Each structure stands twice: as structure tokens, then as C-alpha cells.
mmCIF file of C-alpha atoms and ligand atoms in Angstrom:
data_model
loop_
_atom_site.group_PDB
_atom_site.id
_atom_site.type_symbol
_atom_site.label_atom_id
_atom_site.label_comp_id
_atom_site.label_asym_id
_atom_site.label_seq_id
_atom_site.Cartn_x
_atom_site.Cartn_y
_atom_site.Cartn_z
ATOM 1 C CA UNK A 1 41.878 73.815 -19.514
ATOM 2 C CA UNK A 2 41.983 73.537 -15.667
ATOM 3 C CA UNK A 3 45.007 75.081 -13.922
ATOM 4 C CA UNK A 4 47.649 72.895 -12.276
ATOM 5 C CA UNK A 5 46.123 73.731 -8.885
ATOM 6 C CA UNK A 6 42.583 72.904 -10.002
ATOM 7 C CA UNK A 7 43.756 69.544 -11.378
ATOM 8 C CA UNK A 8 45.705 68.730 -8.194
ATOM 9 C CA UNK A 9 42.661 69.710 -6.098
ATOM 10 C CA UNK A 10 40.319 67.455 -8.039
ATOM 11 C CA UNK A 11 42.778 64.522 -7.856
ATOM 12 C CA UNK A 12 43.537 64.978 -4.147
ATOM 13 C CA UNK A 13 39.820 65.042 -3.276
ATOM 14 C CA UNK A 14 39.222 61.800 -5.181
ATOM 15 C CA UNK A 15 42.233 60.121 -3.625
ATOM 16 C CA UNK A 16 41.090 61.260 -0.157
ATOM 17 C CA UNK A 17 37.643 59.753 -0.698
ATOM 18 C CA UNK A 18 39.327 56.522 -1.764
ATOM 19 C CA UNK A 19 41.332 56.501 1.456
ATOM 20 C CA UNK A 20 38.141 56.811 3.497
ATOM 21 C CA UNK A 21 36.651 53.811 1.669
ATOM 22 C CA UNK A 22 39.761 51.773 2.512
ATOM 23 C CA UNK A 23 39.650 52.966 6.117
ATOM 24 C CA UNK A 24 36.221 51.326 6.528
ATOM 25 C CA UNK A 25 37.755 48.006 5.420
ATOM 26 C CA UNK A 26 40.738 48.217 7.803
ATOM 27 C CA UNK A 27 43.299 47.099 5.217
ATOM 28 C CA UNK A 28 46.094 44.739 6.218
ATOM 29 C CA UNK A 29 49.290 46.403 7.416
ATOM 30 C CA UNK A 30 52.550 45.495 5.677
ATOM 31 C CA UNK A 31 56.017 46.452 6.869
ATOM 32 C CA UNK A 32 58.304 48.249 4.363
ATOM 33 C CA UNK A 33 61.257 48.234 6.761
ATOM 34 C CA UNK A 34 61.699 48.346 10.569
ATOM 35 C CA UNK A 35 58.473 50.096 11.700
ATOM 36 C CA UNK A 36 57.759 51.752 8.319
ATOM 37 C CA UNK A 37 54.221 50.724 7.442
ATOM 38 C CA UNK A 38 52.382 50.539 4.112
ATOM 39 C CA UNK A 39 48.869 49.380 3.171
ATOM 40 C CA UNK A 40 46.860 48.582 0.085
ATOM 41 C CA UNK A 41 45.346 52.060 0.460
ATOM 42 C CA UNK A 42 48.736 53.749 -0.042
ATOM 43 C CA UNK A 43 49.166 51.933 -3.333
ATOM 44 C CA UNK A 44 45.568 52.416 -4.552
ATOM 45 C CA UNK A 45 45.719 56.127 -3.786
ATOM 46 C CA UNK A 46 49.079 56.440 -5.563
ATOM 47 C CA UNK A 47 47.776 54.542 -8.657
ATOM 48 C CA UNK A 48 44.839 56.955 -8.842
ATOM 49 C CA UNK A 49 46.948 60.117 -8.440
ATOM 50 C CA UNK A 50 49.856 59.140 -10.673
ATOM 51 C CA UNK A 51 47.533 57.745 -13.366
ATOM 52 C CA UNK A 52 45.542 60.976 -13.448
ATOM 53 C CA UNK A 53 48.629 63.256 -13.432
ATOM 54 C CA UNK A 54 50.081 61.284 -16.319
ATOM 55 C CA UNK A 55 46.793 61.532 -18.186
ATOM 56 C CA UNK A 56 46.510 65.315 -17.680
ATOM 57 C CA UNK A 57 50.200 66.174 -17.957
ATOM 58 C CA UNK A 58 51.872 63.397 -19.939
ATOM 59 C CA UNK A 59 55.160 65.232 -20.356
ATOM 60 C CA UNK A 60 55.605 66.031 -16.636
ATOM 61 C CA UNK A 61 57.834 64.070 -14.215
ATOM 62 C CA UNK A 62 56.273 62.484 -11.147
ATOM 63 C CA UNK A 63 58.028 61.425 -7.944
ATOM 64 C CA UNK A 64 55.711 59.333 -5.763
ATOM 65 C CA UNK A 65 56.472 57.657 -2.448
ATOM 66 C CA UNK A 66 55.504 54.111 -3.397
ATOM 67 C CA UNK A 67 57.653 54.218 -6.531
ATOM 68 C CA UNK A 68 55.170 54.434 -9.417
ATOM 69 C CA UNK A 69 56.280 57.888 -10.658
ATOM 70 C CA UNK A 70 58.234 58.480 -13.870
ATOM 71 C CA UNK A 71 61.150 60.795 -14.511
ATOM 72 C CA UNK A 72 60.344 62.387 -17.893
ATOM 73 C CA UNK A 73 63.184 64.953 -17.630
ATOM 74 C CA UNK A 74 60.514 67.661 -17.560
ATOM 75 C CA UNK A 75 60.809 71.199 -16.168
ATOM 76 C CA UNK A 76 57.706 70.257 -14.177
ATOM 77 C CA UNK A 77 57.887 67.674 -11.402
ATOM 78 C CA UNK A 78 55.005 66.550 -9.190
ATOM 79 C CA UNK A 79 55.779 65.234 -5.689
ATOM 80 C CA UNK A 80 53.096 62.853 -4.451
ATOM 81 C CA UNK A 81 52.508 61.398 -1.005
ATOM 82 C CA UNK A 82 49.392 59.281 -1.633
ATOM 83 C CA UNK A 83 48.842 58.778 2.120
ATOM 84 C CA UNK A 84 50.809 60.885 4.582
ATOM 85 C CA UNK A 85 50.212 59.491 8.047
ATOM 86 C CA UNK A 86 50.111 55.788 7.211
ATOM 87 C CA UNK A 87 50.728 54.727 10.805
ATOM 88 C CA UNK A 88 47.678 56.774 11.939
ATOM 89 C CA UNK A 89 45.625 55.378 9.055
ATOM 90 C CA UNK A 90 46.619 51.801 9.869
ATOM 91 C CA UNK A 91 45.266 52.298 13.406
ATOM 92 C CA UNK A 92 42.134 54.192 12.305
ATOM 93 C CA UNK A 93 43.480 57.360 13.931
ATOM 94 C CA UNK A 94 41.996 60.186 11.869
ATOM 95 C CA UNK A 95 45.093 62.258 11.048
ATOM 96 C CA UNK A 96 46.243 61.496 7.530
ATOM 97 C CA UNK A 97 46.100 63.194 4.188
ATOM 98 C CA UNK A 98 46.957 63.271 0.501
ATOM 99 C CA UNK A 99 49.778 65.619 -0.439
ATOM 100 C CA UNK A 100 50.539 66.770 -3.982
ATOM 101 C CA UNK A 101 53.129 69.464 -4.760
ATOM 102 C CA UNK A 102 54.401 70.850 -8.063
ATOM 103 C CA UNK A 103 57.880 72.145 -8.811
ATOM 104 C CA UNK A 104 58.818 74.106 -11.943
ATOM 105 C CA UNK A 105 62.525 74.608 -12.757
ATOM 106 C CA UNK A 106 63.429 73.916 -9.155
ATOM 107 C CA UNK A 107 60.821 76.288 -7.682
ATOM 108 C CA UNK A 108 57.737 75.080 -5.807
ATOM 109 C CA UNK A 109 54.690 76.599 -7.514
ATOM 110 C CA UNK A 110 51.591 74.768 -6.270
ATOM 111 C CA UNK A 111 50.514 72.492 -3.438
ATOM 112 C CA UNK A 112 47.438 70.699 -2.167
ATOM 113 C CA UNK A 113 47.054 68.869 1.158
ATOM 114 C CA UNK A 114 43.677 67.148 1.616
ATOM 115 C CA UNK A 115 42.572 65.790 4.987
ATOM 116 C CA UNK A 116 39.491 63.682 4.174
ATOM 117 C CA UNK A 117 38.585 62.965 7.819
ATOM 118 C CA UNK A 118 37.891 66.667 8.399
ATOM 119 C CA UNK A 119 37.059 67.429 4.768
ATOM 120 C CA UNK A 120 39.731 70.143 4.796
ATOM 121 C CA UNK A 121 41.459 70.974 1.550
ATOM 122 C CA UNK A 122 44.498 73.232 1.896
ATOM 123 C CA UNK A 123 45.740 74.706 -1.348
ATOM 124 C CA UNK A 124 48.204 77.328 -2.549
ATOM 125 C CA UNK A 125 49.678 78.578 -5.767
ATOM 126 C CA UNK A 126 52.768 80.730 -5.932
ATOM 127 C CA UNK A 127 51.795 84.396 -5.733
ATOM 128 C CA UNK A 128 48.082 83.681 -5.171
ATOM 129 C CA UNK A 129 47.858 83.061 -1.406
ATOM 130 C CA UNK A 130 46.932 79.976 0.608
ATOM 131 C CA UNK A 131 43.421 78.666 1.249
ATOM 132 C CA UNK A 132 41.539 76.104 3.323
ATOM 133 C CA UNK A 133 38.278 75.083 1.605
ATOM 134 C CA UNK A 134 38.416 78.342 -0.372
ATOM 135 C CA UNK A 135 38.869 80.540 2.748
ATOM 136 C CA UNK A 136 42.104 82.501 2.852
ATOM 137 C CA UNK A 137 44.544 81.293 5.550
ATOM 138 C CA UNK A 138 47.475 83.044 7.153
ATOM 139 C CA UNK A 139 50.177 82.083 9.623
ATOM 140 C CA UNK A 140 49.813 83.057 13.286
ATOM 141 C CA UNK A 141 51.135 86.246 14.901
ATOM 142 C CA UNK A 142 52.794 84.513 17.856
ATOM 143 C CA UNK A 143 56.111 86.264 18.404
ATOM 144 C CA UNK A 144 57.880 84.122 20.998
ATOM 145 C CA UNK A 145 58.534 80.412 21.541
ATOM 146 C CA UNK A 146 57.284 80.786 25.134
ATOM 147 C CA UNK A 147 53.822 81.608 23.741
ATOM 148 C CA UNK A 148 53.868 79.101 20.883
ATOM 149 C CA UNK A 149 52.280 75.794 19.982
ATOM 150 C CA UNK A 150 54.890 73.803 18.054
ATOM 151 C CA UNK A 151 54.864 70.447 16.263
ATOM 152 C CA UNK A 152 57.370 67.833 15.293
ATOM 153 C CA UNK A 153 57.560 64.257 14.053
ATOM 154 C CA UNK A 154 59.769 61.231 14.530
ATOM 155 C CA UNK A 155 61.065 59.094 11.670
ATOM 156 C CA UNK A 156 59.912 55.540 11.020
ATOM 157 C CA UNK A 157 63.374 54.538 9.850
ATOM 158 C CA UNK A 158 66.577 54.222 11.948
ATOM 159 C CA UNK A 159 64.776 55.162 15.170
ATOM 160 C CA UNK A 160 67.739 54.040 17.250
ATOM 161 C CA UNK A 161 69.779 56.875 15.622
ATOM 162 C CA UNK A 162 67.125 59.560 16.162
ATOM 163 C CA UNK A 163 68.248 62.589 18.197
ATOM 164 C CA UNK A 164 64.973 64.474 18.016
ATOM 165 C CA UNK A 165 64.012 63.650 21.603
ATOM 166 C CA UNK A 166 66.656 66.199 22.759
ATOM 167 C CA UNK A 167 65.085 68.936 20.643
ATOM 168 C CA UNK A 168 61.616 67.834 21.793
ATOM 169 C CA UNK A 169 62.638 68.130 25.406
ATOM 170 C CA UNK A 170 64.332 71.534 25.174
ATOM 171 C CA UNK A 171 61.562 73.134 23.124
ATOM 172 C CA UNK A 172 58.910 71.363 25.178
ATOM 173 C CA UNK A 173 60.167 73.048 28.335
ATOM 174 C CA UNK A 174 59.855 76.474 26.675
ATOM 175 C CA UNK A 175 56.720 76.329 24.483
ATOM 176 C CA UNK A 176 53.027 76.165 25.425
ATOM 177 C CA UNK A 177 53.060 72.669 23.949
ATOM 178 C CA UNK A 178 54.418 70.352 21.271
ATOM 179 C CA UNK A 179 52.111 68.315 19.039
ATOM 180 C CA UNK A 180 53.027 65.208 17.064
ATOM 181 C CA UNK A 181 50.290 64.580 14.514
ATOM 182 C CA UNK A 182 51.996 61.776 12.586
ATOM 183 C CA UNK A 183 51.524 63.597 9.280
ATOM 184 C CA UNK A 184 54.163 66.105 8.233
ATOM 185 C CA UNK A 185 51.958 67.480 5.472
ATOM 186 C CA UNK A 186 49.157 68.220 7.967
ATOM 187 C CA UNK A 187 51.727 69.832 10.289
ATOM 188 C CA UNK A 188 52.824 72.196 7.523
ATOM 189 C CA UNK A 189 49.193 72.939 6.596
ATOM 190 C CA UNK A 190 48.517 73.793 10.262
ATOM 191 C CA UNK A 191 51.489 76.163 10.377
ATOM 192 C CA UNK A 192 50.081 77.811 7.232
ATOM 193 C CA UNK A 193 46.643 78.145 8.816
ATOM 194 C CA UNK A 194 47.916 79.513 12.163
ATOM 195 C CA UNK A 195 46.826 76.454 14.199
ATOM 196 C CA UNK A 196 50.461 75.751 14.998
ATOM 197 C CA UNK A 197 53.147 78.404 15.197
ATOM 198 C CA UNK A 198 56.062 76.259 14.077
ATOM 199 C CA UNK A 199 57.147 72.777 13.036
ATOM 200 C CA UNK A 200 60.457 70.975 12.777
ATOM 201 C CA UNK A 201 61.501 67.458 11.789
ATOM 202 C CA UNK A 202 64.542 65.444 10.717
ATOM 203 C CA UNK A 203 64.703 63.103 7.724
ATOM 204 C CA UNK A 204 61.581 63.994 5.754
ATOM 205 C CA UNK A 205 61.285 63.260 2.049
ATOM 206 C CA UNK A 206 60.373 65.564 -0.852
ATOM 207 C CA UNK A 207 56.846 64.072 -1.080
ATOM 208 C CA UNK A 208 56.170 64.812 2.610
ATOM 209 C CA UNK A 209 56.897 68.538 2.314
ATOM 210 C CA UNK A 210 56.612 69.832 -1.296
ATOM 211 C CA UNK A 211 52.931 70.810 -1.049
ATOM 212 C CA UNK A 212 53.136 71.988 2.559
ATOM 213 C CA UNK A 213 55.995 74.372 1.847
ATOM 214 C CA UNK A 214 53.960 76.190 -0.793
ATOM 215 C CA UNK A 215 51.168 76.554 1.787
ATOM 216 C CA UNK A 216 53.541 77.959 4.404
ATOM 217 C CA UNK A 217 55.174 80.529 2.135
ATOM 218 C CA UNK A 218 51.892 81.646 0.558
ATOM 219 C CA UNK A 219 50.389 82.029 4.042
ATOM 220 C CA UNK A 220 53.199 84.396 4.992
ATOM 221 C CA UNK A 221 55.457 81.960 6.876
ATOM 222 C CA UNK A 222 59.134 81.096 6.621
ATOM 223 C CA UNK A 223 61.190 77.941 6.323
ATOM 224 C CA UNK A 224 64.808 76.843 6.222
ATOM 225 C CA UNK A 225 66.804 73.862 7.391
ATOM 226 C CA UNK A 226 67.453 73.660 11.145
ATOM 227 C CA UNK A 227 70.814 75.401 10.763
ATOM 228 C CA UNK A 228 69.261 78.370 8.941
ATOM 229 C CA UNK A 229 70.444 77.340 5.479
ATOM 230 C CA UNK A 230 68.040 77.477 2.512
ATOM 231 C CA UNK A 231 65.810 74.448 2.462
ATOM 232 C CA UNK A 232 65.965 71.936 -0.405
ATOM 233 C CA UNK A 233 63.543 69.075 -0.873
ATOM 234 C CA UNK A 234 66.292 66.680 0.197
ATOM 235 C CA UNK A 235 67.619 68.704 3.157
ATOM 236 C CA UNK A 236 68.234 66.519 6.245
ATOM 237 C CA UNK A 237 65.981 68.600 8.526
ATOM 238 C CA UNK A 238 63.539 71.506 8.351
ATOM 239 C CA UNK A 239 61.986 74.292 10.368
ATOM 240 C CA UNK A 240 58.820 76.021 9.192
ATOM 241 C CA UNK A 241 57.019 78.718 11.149
ATOM 242 C CA UNK A 242 55.134 82.004 11.026
ATOM 243 C CA UNK A 243 58.310 83.958 10.223
ATOM 244 C CA UNK A 244 58.156 85.983 13.470
ATOM 245 C CA UNK A 245 59.516 82.999 15.388
ATOM 246 C CA UNK A 246 62.170 81.973 12.894
ATOM 247 C CA UNK A 247 65.266 83.567 14.510
ATOM 248 C CA UNK A 248 64.371 82.409 18.050
ATOM 249 C CA UNK A 249 63.448 78.946 16.768
ATOM 250 C CA UNK A 250 66.816 78.636 14.969
ATOM 251 C CA UNK A 251 68.651 79.904 18.066
ATOM 252 C CA UNK A 252 66.842 77.321 20.237
ATOM 253 C CA UNK A 253 67.636 74.359 18.010
ATOM 254 C CA UNK A 254 71.160 75.747 17.378
ATOM 255 C CA UNK A 255 71.788 75.597 21.127
ATOM 256 C CA UNK A 256 70.778 71.924 21.191
ATOM 257 C CA UNK A 257 73.000 71.112 18.187
ATOM 258 C CA UNK A 258 75.919 72.631 20.146
ATOM 259 C CA UNK A 259 75.081 70.780 23.362
ATOM 260 C CA UNK A 260 74.029 73.944 25.227
ATOM 261 C CA UNK A 261 71.208 72.200 27.098
ATOM 262 C CA UNK A 262 69.318 74.520 29.483
ATOM 263 C CA UNK A 263 67.254 71.736 31.096
ATOM 264 C CA UNK A 264 68.830 68.249 31.056
ATOM 265 C CA UNK A 265 66.498 65.272 30.681
ATOM 266 C CA UNK A 266 66.191 63.988 34.273
ATOM 267 C CA UNK A 267 67.340 60.549 35.400
ATOM 268 C CA UNK A 268 68.727 59.153 32.177
ATOM 269 C CA UNK A 269 71.968 57.567 33.293
ATOM 270 C CA UNK A 270 72.382 54.027 31.905
ATOM 271 C CA UNK A 271 71.904 51.514 34.728
ATOM 272 C CA UNK A 272 70.448 54.074 37.156
ATOM 273 C CA UNK A 273 66.709 54.011 37.969
ATOM 274 C CA UNK A 274 64.657 56.865 36.598
ATOM 275 C CA UNK A 275 63.609 59.219 39.404
ATOM 276 C CA UNK A 276 60.449 61.249 39.235
HETATM 277 C C1 LIG B 301 55.437 60.045 7.722
HETATM 278 C C2 LIG B 301 54.639 61.158 8.338
HETATM 279 C C3 LIG B 301 55.114 61.432 9.768
HETATM 280 C C4 LIG B 301 56.587 61.723 9.808
HETATM 281 C C5 LIG B 301 57.373 60.601 9.144
HETATM 282 C C6 LIG B 301 56.897 60.389 7.711
HETATM 283 P P1 LIG B 301 54.201 58.478 5.899
HETATM 284 O O1 LIG B 301 55.022 59.822 6.374
HETATM 285 O O2 LIG B 301 54.745 62.357 7.618
HETATM 286 O O3 LIG B 301 54.476 62.562 10.327
HETATM 287 O O4 LIG B 301 56.976 61.853 11.150
HETATM 288 O O5 LIG B 301 58.727 60.977 9.146
HETATM 289 O O6 LIG B 301 57.616 59.344 7.103
HETATM 290 O O7 LIG B 301 55.165 57.331 5.992
HETATM 291 O O8 LIG B 301 53.042 58.308 6.794
HETATM 292 O O9 LIG B 301 53.834 58.831 4.502
HETATM 293 CA CA1 LIG B 302 54.836 60.907 4.215
HETATM 294 CA CA1 LIG B 303 53.061 58.057 2.590
#
């Protein structure tokens, strides 16, 4: 019988290929709410993944973004994002993936993130290390924010309430650069593989992060919420990094939370012209 990780790998690859077929057809964009997009491809990918998980593991619970999962009160729960990066996908921007994570008794034990555009399959199982296309991956060795490449994301929902631009500005002044891929699962996979040194974001959901967190911890990284508290799948914010940066990263975002801004955003007084 295939392991949980082998099953998730097989399913994620198939779902990823399905996404590429839909990409060719440029599926119509629908709006779930505000600027939160969904397409036929999100639903087709979810139907494939959830159907297959229920076939292989009929007693397990499944939580899936588009709502087709089932709570079977199992010790095992799969978290499925059938298409992470829908906005990119809807614009044919090749940064999207399938994300499948497995939790057992509240502990994350396996995760797969598959990026079909690059044919990169990131996978990890608790205690067995993290891999990209069967090659072992590890977090970076960057030891200071001033030498780091960081990443973040911005929520689709309630954008008018989003405060992340302050964190973006403060960290952007210090770091080598800040990337915004539009796929939180890819961001976590890139922290795990050392392509990015750290990632933070507000308001993510369990299906965005379950798989990526297994990758980060199995690749030797660290994560918590942005205040340094243990991360839960429903925490309001998260920081994930190579572990070496964690304290400095927390101190940097902690300063912003407390209003200790080292470099104010220039020219942002309501009614006054922006100077540059
Ligand atoms: C989104 C992506 C994006 C993040 C958003 C998520 P979706 O997921 O992960 O990077 O910034 O907060 O909602 O909607 O494309 O599955
Ligand atoms: Ca997502
Ligand atoms: Ca999604």
C-alpha cells in the first residue's frame, strides 16, 4: 500500500497537469468576494484531489478550500488547496501550485506542493527530510535580515483593512529584497529550498500553509506567528524562515507592531501631494 506521501504526490501531480490543461483554455474568472477570484480549474482540481483522497482514505477528514471536503471526525485530516495562486493562474502568470498537507492528531506529518509550470514537486514527511523532485532540500544559511531575500503576500479579502504595507516597507528598507509570488504555498516551499530566507503573511488559511509548514520544518527552518507564539493552522499571521533569522525577523516585525518605525513611508499625508 502506498504511503500517505506517495499518495499525495501522485494526486498532486495529476491535479497539476489538470491545471495546465485548463490554463491553455483560459477559463472564465468568477469573483468569490471583493477581489477574491475562482475559476473552473479550482473546482476541477479540487474534485480530482478530494475524490481521490476519499477513495484511498475513506475514513479521513478533508478540508478543502472550495468546500467539497468532509469532516469524518478522523484523527487524520487532509488540508487541500487545489490551486494556490488563483489570481496568477487567471492571468496566465506561471506561479501557482497544488498544495496538500496531512495532519494527524493535531500534528502536521506530510506535505506536497506541486508547481506544474516548473515541474517542481516539493515533498516532506515528518522525520524524513524535505525534497524537490527527489533531491534533498535545506533552508538557507543567511544569518541577517540585511543579507536576506524575503517574501510576503497580501490578502484578497478586506484589502482596505490590510496593514501589511507597513511591514513591507520597514523590511524592504533592510533586506536585499522582498518578493510577492502570489502563492503562499510556493513561498513556503522556497523558504524550505533556500531560495528565499524568510516569509511572512497575515490572514492565511489552513489549506494555504499546511503542506508548506512540513516542508519548512523538515528542511531545517522555523516558524511561529508574527508575535513569536506557536503557530496554529488558524493563526492570524505567520513567519517562516531558515531559523537563523527568526529572532531578528520577530524583532523587526515586533517593532512595527509597536509603532517603532525606523523609516517612515514618505509623503503619505492625506490631501498632500506625494513628493519623490
Ligand atoms: C492566495 C495565495 C496568495 C496569498 C493569499 C491567498 P489562493 O491563495 O496564497 O499568495 O497572498 O492570501 O489567499 O486564493 O490563490 O488560493
Ligand atoms: Ca491559497
Ligand atoms: Ca486556492
